[in-house]
mmCIF file of C-alpha atoms in Angstrom:
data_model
loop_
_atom_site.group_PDB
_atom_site.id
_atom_site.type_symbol
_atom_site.label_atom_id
_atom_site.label_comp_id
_atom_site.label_asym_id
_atom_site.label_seq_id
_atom_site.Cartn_x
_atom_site.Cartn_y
_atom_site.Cartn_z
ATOM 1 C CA UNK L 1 286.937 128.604 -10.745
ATOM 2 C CA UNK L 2 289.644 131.345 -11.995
ATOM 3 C CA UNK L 3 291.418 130.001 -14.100
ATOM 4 C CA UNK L 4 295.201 131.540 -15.012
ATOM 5 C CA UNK L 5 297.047 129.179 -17.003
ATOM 6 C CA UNK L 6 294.557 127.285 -19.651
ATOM 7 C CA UNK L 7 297.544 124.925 -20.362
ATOM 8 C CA UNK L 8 298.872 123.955 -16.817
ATOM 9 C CA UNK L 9 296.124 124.785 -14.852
ATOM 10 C CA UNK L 10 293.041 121.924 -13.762
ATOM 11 C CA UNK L 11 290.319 121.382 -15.747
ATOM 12 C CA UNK L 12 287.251 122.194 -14.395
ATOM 13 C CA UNK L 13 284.252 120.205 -14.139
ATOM 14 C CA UNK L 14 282.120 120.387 -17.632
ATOM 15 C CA UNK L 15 278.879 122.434 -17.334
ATOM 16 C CA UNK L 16 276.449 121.631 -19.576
ATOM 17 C CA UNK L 17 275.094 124.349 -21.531
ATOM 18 C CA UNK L 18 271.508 123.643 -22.968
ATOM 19 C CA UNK L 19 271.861 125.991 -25.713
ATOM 20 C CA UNK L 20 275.929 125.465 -26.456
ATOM 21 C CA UNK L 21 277.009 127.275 -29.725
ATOM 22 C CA UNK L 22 279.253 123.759 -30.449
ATOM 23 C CA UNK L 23 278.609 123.479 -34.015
ATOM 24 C CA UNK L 24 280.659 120.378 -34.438
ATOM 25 C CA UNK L 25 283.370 118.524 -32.810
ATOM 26 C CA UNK L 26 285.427 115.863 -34.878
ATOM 27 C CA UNK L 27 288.293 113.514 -33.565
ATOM 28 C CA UNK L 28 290.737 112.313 -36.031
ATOM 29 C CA UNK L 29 293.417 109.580 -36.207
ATOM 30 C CA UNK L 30 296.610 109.776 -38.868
ATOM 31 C CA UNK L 31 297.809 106.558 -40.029
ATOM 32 C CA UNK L 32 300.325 105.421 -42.442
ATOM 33 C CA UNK L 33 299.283 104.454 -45.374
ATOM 34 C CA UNK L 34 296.453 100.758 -45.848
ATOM 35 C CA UNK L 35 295.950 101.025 -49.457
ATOM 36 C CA UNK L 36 293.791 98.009 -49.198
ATOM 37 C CA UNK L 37 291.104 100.526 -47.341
ATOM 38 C CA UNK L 38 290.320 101.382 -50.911
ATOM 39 C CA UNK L 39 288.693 97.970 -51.623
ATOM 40 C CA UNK L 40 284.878 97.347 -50.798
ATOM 41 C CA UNK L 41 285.754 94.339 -49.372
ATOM 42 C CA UNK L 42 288.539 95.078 -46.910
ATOM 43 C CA UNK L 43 286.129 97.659 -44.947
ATOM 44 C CA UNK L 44 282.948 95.383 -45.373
ATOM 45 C CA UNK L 45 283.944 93.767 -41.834
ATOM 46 C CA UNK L 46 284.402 97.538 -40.409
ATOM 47 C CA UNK L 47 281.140 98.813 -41.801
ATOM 48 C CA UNK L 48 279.628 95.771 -39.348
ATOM 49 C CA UNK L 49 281.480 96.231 -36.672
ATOM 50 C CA UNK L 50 279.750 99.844 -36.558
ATOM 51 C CA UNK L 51 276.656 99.627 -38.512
ATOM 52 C CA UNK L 52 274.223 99.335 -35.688
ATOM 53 C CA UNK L 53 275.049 103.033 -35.153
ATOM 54 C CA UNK L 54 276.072 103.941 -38.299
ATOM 55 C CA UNK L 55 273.701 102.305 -40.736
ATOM 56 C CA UNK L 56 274.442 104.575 -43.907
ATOM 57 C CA UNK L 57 277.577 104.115 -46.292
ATOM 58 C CA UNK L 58 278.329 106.413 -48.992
ATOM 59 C CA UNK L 59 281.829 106.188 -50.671
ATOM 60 C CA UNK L 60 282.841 109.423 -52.168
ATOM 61 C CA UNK L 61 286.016 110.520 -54.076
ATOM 62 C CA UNK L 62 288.145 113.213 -52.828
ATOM 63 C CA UNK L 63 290.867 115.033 -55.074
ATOM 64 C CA UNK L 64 294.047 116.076 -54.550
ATOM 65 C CA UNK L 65 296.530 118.075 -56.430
ATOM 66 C CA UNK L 66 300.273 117.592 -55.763
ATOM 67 C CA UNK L 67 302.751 120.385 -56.285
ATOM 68 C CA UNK L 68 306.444 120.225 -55.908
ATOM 69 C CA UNK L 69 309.967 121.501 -57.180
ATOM 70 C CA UNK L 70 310.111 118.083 -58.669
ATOM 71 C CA UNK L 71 307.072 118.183 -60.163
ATOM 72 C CA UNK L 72 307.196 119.474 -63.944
ATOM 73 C CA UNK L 73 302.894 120.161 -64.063
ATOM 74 C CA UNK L 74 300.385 119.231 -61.074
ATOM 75 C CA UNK L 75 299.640 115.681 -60.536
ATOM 76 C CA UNK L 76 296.222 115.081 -60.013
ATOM 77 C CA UNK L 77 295.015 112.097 -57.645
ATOM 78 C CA UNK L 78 291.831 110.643 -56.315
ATOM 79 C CA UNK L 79 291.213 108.807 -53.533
ATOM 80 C CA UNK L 80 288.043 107.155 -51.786
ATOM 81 C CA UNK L 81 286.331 107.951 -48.724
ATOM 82 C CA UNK L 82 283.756 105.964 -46.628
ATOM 83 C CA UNK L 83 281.440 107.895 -44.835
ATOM 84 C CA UNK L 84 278.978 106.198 -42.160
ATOM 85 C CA UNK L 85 276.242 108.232 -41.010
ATOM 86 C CA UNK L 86 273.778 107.602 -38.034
ATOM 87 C CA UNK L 87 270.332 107.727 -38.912
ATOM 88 C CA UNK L 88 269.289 110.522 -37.397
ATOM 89 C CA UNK L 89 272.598 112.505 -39.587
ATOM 90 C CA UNK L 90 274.063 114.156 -36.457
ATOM 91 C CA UNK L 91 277.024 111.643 -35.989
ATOM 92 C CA UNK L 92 279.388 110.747 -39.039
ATOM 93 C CA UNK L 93 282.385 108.105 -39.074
ATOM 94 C CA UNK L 94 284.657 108.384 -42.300
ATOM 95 C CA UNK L 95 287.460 105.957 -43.018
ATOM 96 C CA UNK L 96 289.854 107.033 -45.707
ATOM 97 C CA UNK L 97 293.660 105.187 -46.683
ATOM 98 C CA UNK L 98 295.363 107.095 -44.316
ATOM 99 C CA UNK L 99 292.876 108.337 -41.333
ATOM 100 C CA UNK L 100 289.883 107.771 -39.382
ATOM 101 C CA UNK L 101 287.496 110.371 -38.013
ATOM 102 C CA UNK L 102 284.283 110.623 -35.499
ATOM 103 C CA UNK L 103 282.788 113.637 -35.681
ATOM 104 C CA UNK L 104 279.124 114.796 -34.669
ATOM 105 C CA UNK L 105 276.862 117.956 -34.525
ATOM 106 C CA UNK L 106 275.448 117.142 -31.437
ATOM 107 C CA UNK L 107 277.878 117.127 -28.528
ATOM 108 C CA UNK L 108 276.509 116.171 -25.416
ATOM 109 C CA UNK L 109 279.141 114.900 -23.007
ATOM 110 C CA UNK L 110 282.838 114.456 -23.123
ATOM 111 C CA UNK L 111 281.858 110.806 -21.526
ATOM 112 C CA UNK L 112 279.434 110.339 -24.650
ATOM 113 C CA UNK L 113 281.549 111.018 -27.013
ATOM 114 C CA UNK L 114 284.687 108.756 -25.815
ATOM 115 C CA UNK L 115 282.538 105.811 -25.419
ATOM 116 C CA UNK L 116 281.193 106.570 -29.225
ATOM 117 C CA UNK L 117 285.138 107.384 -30.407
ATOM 118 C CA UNK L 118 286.087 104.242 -28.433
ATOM 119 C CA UNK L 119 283.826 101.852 -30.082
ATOM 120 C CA UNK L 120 284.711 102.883 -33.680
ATOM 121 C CA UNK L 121 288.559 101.983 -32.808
ATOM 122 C CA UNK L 122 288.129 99.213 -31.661
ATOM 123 C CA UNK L 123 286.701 98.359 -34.599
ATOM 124 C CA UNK L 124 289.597 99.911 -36.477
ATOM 125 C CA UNK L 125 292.241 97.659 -34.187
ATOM 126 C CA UNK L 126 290.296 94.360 -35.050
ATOM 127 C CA UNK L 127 289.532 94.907 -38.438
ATOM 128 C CA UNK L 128 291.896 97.176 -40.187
ATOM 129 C CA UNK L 129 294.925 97.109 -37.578
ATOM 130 C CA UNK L 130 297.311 100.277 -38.181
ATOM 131 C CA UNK L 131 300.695 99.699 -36.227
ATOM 132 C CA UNK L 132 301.554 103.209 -35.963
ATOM 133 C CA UNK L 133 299.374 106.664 -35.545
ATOM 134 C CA UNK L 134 301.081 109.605 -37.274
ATOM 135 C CA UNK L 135 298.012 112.073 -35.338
ATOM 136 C CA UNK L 136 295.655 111.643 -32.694
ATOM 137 C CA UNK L 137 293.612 114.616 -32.511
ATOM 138 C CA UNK L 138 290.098 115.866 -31.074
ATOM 139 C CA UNK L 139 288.663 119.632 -32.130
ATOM 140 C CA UNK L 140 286.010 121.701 -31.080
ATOM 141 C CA UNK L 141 284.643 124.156 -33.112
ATOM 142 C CA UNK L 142 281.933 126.919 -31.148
ATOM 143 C CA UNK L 143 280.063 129.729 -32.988
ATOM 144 C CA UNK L 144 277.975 132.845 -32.116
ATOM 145 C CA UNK L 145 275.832 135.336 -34.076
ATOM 146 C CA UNK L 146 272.729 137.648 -33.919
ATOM 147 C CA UNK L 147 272.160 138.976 -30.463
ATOM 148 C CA UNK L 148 275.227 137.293 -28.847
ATOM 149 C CA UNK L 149 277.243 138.646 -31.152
ATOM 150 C CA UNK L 150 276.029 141.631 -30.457
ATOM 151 C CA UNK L 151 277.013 141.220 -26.910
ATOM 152 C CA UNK L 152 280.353 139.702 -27.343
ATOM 153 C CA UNK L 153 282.012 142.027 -25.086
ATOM 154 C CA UNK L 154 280.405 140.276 -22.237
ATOM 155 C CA UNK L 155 281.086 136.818 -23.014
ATOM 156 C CA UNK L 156 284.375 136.552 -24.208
ATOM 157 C CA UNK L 157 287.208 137.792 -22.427
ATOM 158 C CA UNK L 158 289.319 140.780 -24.997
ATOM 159 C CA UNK L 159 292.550 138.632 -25.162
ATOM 160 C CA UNK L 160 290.387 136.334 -27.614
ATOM 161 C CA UNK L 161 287.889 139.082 -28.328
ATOM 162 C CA UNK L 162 290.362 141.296 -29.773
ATOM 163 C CA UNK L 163 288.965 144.021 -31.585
ATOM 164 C CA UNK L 164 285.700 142.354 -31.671
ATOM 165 C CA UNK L 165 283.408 144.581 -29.096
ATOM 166 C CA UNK L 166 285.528 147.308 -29.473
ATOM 167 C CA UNK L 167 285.073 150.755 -30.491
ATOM 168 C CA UNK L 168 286.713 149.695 -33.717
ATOM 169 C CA UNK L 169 285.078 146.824 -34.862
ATOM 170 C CA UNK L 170 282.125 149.130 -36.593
ATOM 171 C CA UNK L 171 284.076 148.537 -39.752
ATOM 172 C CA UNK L 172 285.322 145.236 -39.289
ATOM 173 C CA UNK L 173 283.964 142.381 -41.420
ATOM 174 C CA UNK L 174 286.853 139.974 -41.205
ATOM 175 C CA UNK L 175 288.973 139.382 -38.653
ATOM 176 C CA UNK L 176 290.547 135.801 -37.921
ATOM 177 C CA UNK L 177 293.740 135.213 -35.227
ATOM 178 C CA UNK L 178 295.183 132.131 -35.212
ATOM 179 C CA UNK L 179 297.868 130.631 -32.889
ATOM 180 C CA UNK L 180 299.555 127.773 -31.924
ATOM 181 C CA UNK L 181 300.633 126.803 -28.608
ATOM 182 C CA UNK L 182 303.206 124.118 -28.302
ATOM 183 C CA UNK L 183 303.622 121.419 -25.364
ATOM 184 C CA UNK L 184 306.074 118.564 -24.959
ATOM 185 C CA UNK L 185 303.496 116.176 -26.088
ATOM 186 C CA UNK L 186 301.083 117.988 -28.873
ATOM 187 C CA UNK L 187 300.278 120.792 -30.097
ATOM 188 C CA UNK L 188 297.159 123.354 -29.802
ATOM 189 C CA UNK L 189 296.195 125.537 -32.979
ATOM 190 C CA UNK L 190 293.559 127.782 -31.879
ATOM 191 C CA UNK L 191 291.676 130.098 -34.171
ATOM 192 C CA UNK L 192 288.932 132.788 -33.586
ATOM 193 C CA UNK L 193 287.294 135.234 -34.743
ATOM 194 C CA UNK L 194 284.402 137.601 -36.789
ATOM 195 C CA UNK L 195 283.326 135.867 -40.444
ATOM 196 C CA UNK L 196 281.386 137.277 -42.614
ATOM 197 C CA UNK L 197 278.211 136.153 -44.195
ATOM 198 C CA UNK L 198 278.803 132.948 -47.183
ATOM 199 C CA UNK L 199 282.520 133.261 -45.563
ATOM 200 C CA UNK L 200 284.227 130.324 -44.047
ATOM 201 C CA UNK L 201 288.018 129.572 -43.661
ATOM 202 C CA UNK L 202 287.346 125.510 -43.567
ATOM 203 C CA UNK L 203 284.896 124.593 -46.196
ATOM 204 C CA UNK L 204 285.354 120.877 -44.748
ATOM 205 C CA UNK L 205 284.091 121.695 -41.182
ATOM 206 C CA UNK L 206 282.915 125.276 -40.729
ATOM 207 C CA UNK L 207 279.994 125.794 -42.834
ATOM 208 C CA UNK L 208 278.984 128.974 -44.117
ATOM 209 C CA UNK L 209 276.640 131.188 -42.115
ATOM 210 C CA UNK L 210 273.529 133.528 -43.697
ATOM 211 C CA UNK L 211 274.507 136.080 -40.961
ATOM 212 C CA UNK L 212 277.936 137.153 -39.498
ATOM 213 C CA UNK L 213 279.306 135.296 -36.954
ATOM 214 C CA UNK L 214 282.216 134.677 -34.582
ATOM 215 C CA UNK L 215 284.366 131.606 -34.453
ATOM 216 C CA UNK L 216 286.578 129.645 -31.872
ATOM 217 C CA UNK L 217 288.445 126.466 -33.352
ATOM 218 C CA UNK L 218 290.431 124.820 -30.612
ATOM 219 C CA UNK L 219 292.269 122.079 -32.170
ATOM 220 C CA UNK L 220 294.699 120.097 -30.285
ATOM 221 C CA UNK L 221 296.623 116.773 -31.854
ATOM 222 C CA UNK L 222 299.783 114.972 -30.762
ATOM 223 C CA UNK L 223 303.108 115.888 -31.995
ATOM 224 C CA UNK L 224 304.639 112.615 -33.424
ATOM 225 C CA UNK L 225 304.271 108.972 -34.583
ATOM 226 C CA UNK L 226 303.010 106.558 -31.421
ATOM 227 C CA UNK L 227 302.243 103.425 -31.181
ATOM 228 C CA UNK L 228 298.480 102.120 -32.014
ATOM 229 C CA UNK L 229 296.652 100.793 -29.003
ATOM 230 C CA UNK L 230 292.784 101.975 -28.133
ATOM 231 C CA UNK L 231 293.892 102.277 -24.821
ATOM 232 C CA UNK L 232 296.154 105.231 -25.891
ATOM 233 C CA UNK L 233 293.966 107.097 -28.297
ATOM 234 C CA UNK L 234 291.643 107.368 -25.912
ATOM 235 C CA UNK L 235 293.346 108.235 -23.118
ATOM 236 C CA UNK L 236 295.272 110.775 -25.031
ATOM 237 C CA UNK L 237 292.230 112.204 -26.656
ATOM 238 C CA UNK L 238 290.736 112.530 -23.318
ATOM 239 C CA UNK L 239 294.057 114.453 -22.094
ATOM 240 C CA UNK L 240 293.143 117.097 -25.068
ATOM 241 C CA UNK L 241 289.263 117.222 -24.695
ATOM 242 C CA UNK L 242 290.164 118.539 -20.766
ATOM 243 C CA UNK L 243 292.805 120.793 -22.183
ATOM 244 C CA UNK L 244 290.826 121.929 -24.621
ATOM 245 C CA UNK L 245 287.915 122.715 -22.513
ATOM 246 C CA UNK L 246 290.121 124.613 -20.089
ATOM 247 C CA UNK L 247 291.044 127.029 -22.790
ATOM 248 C CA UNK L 248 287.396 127.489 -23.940
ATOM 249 C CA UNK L 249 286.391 128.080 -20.051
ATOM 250 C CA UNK L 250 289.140 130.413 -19.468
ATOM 251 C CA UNK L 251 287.818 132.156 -22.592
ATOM 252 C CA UNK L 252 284.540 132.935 -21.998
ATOM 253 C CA UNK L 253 283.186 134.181 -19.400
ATOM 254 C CA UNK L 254 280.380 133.149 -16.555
ATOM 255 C CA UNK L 255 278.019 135.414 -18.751
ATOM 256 C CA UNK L 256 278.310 133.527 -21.475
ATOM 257 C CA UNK L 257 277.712 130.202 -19.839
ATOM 258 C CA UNK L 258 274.154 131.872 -18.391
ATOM 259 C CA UNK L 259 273.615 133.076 -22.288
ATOM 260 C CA UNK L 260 273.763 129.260 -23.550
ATOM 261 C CA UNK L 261 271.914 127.993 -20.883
ATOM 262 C CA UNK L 262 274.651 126.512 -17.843
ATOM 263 C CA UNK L 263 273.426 126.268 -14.985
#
């Protein structure tokens, strides 16, 4: 399938790739403000609804620094976040004041993961009930190194290569583009790109590598408030995943689905 337009055109049908460089993939939800999700009681009726799956709690504290030209010196705030992990540590839920976020490290099937995303918000709607969503979002986050890296040239096509696989990219250690593409309904942010070894540009989901590598974020999230419903978060999110995966197979190339193992 040739595909022209990654943001108008069909998506095509999902080929599995045995071997897929899909480090992570993480769908979010932004919602105004439940100060009560701070309380260990509040969430206890969450943490059932889901802990069949997600049997492990931890509660860490996250920190925040707020600057402003109202602010005289930096206000420093903390704030707690519940993280529910499978067993097996491959699949993570975390519940925070103001969000909610699935997010695993092994991606199998757009249809898998919906049903998973699906289940934990419906467990938000009956036990922590948000009116409004500020964000739905889904990203996808693929990375390549060693010998594919050394073959980029033949798996990526050069508008996202860029000078990666050129002549010029001898001397190149770092090299990150970043754009955002803008529809009536959401907005994409796509990055890619060479890192460098112990180099990442999201400490929170991109994990730094021993070896050089090359990134491509694709990170697509509605553009305004909506109201909350499971129905439409995951019927939007399932609008992105497609949209998404249309710009990641107009991307690469057929090599590069042979490389990872499509068949």
């Amino acid at each position: 399938m040739v595909i022209k337009d990654p943001f108008t055109d069909p998506p095509p049908a999902e080929v599995p790739l045995v071997n897929a460089p899909l480090v992570r993939v993480i769908a979010q939800l932004r919602f105004p403000l439940v100060a009560s999700i701070e309380q260990r009681d509040f969430i206890a009726p969450f943490q059932e609804a889901i802990r069949s799956s997600y049997p492990i709690l931890r509660q860490e504290q996250t920190q925040q620094v707020l600057f402003g030209a109202n602010i005289a010196t930096p206000v420093r705030s903390s704030s707690t976040a519940w993280r529910f992990n499978s067993q097996d540590g491959h699949w993570r839920v975390s519940l925070t004041s103001d969000f909610l976020a699935l997010e695993t490290t092994k991606y199998t099937s757009r249809k898998d993961f919906l049903e998973r995303l699906e289940i934990v918000v419906a467990a938000l709607a009956s036990r922590i009930d948000p009116k409004l969503l500020d964000r739905i979002g889904i990203r996808y986050i693929d990375r390549i190194s060693g010998d594919a890296l050394a073959d980029i040239s033949r798996l990526v096509r050069p508008e996202v290569r860029g000078l990666i696989g050129s002549p010029a990219a001898t001397a190149v250690t770092h090299s990150i583009t970043e754009t955002v593409f803008t529809r009536e309904d959401a907005q994409a942010l796509v990055r890619w790109g060479q890192l460098p070894p112990h180099v990442t540009v999201d400490p929170a989901a991109i994990e730094p590598s021993e070896a050089s590598s090359w990134i491509l974020d694709l990170d697509m999230f509605s553009s305004g408030p909506v109201p909350f419903s499971v129905e439409r978060v995951i019927s939007d999110t399932r609008g992105y995943m497609e949209r998404l995966y249309t710009f990641f197979r107009w991307a690469v190339t057929d090599e590069f689905l042979r490389h990872f193992g499509g068949k």
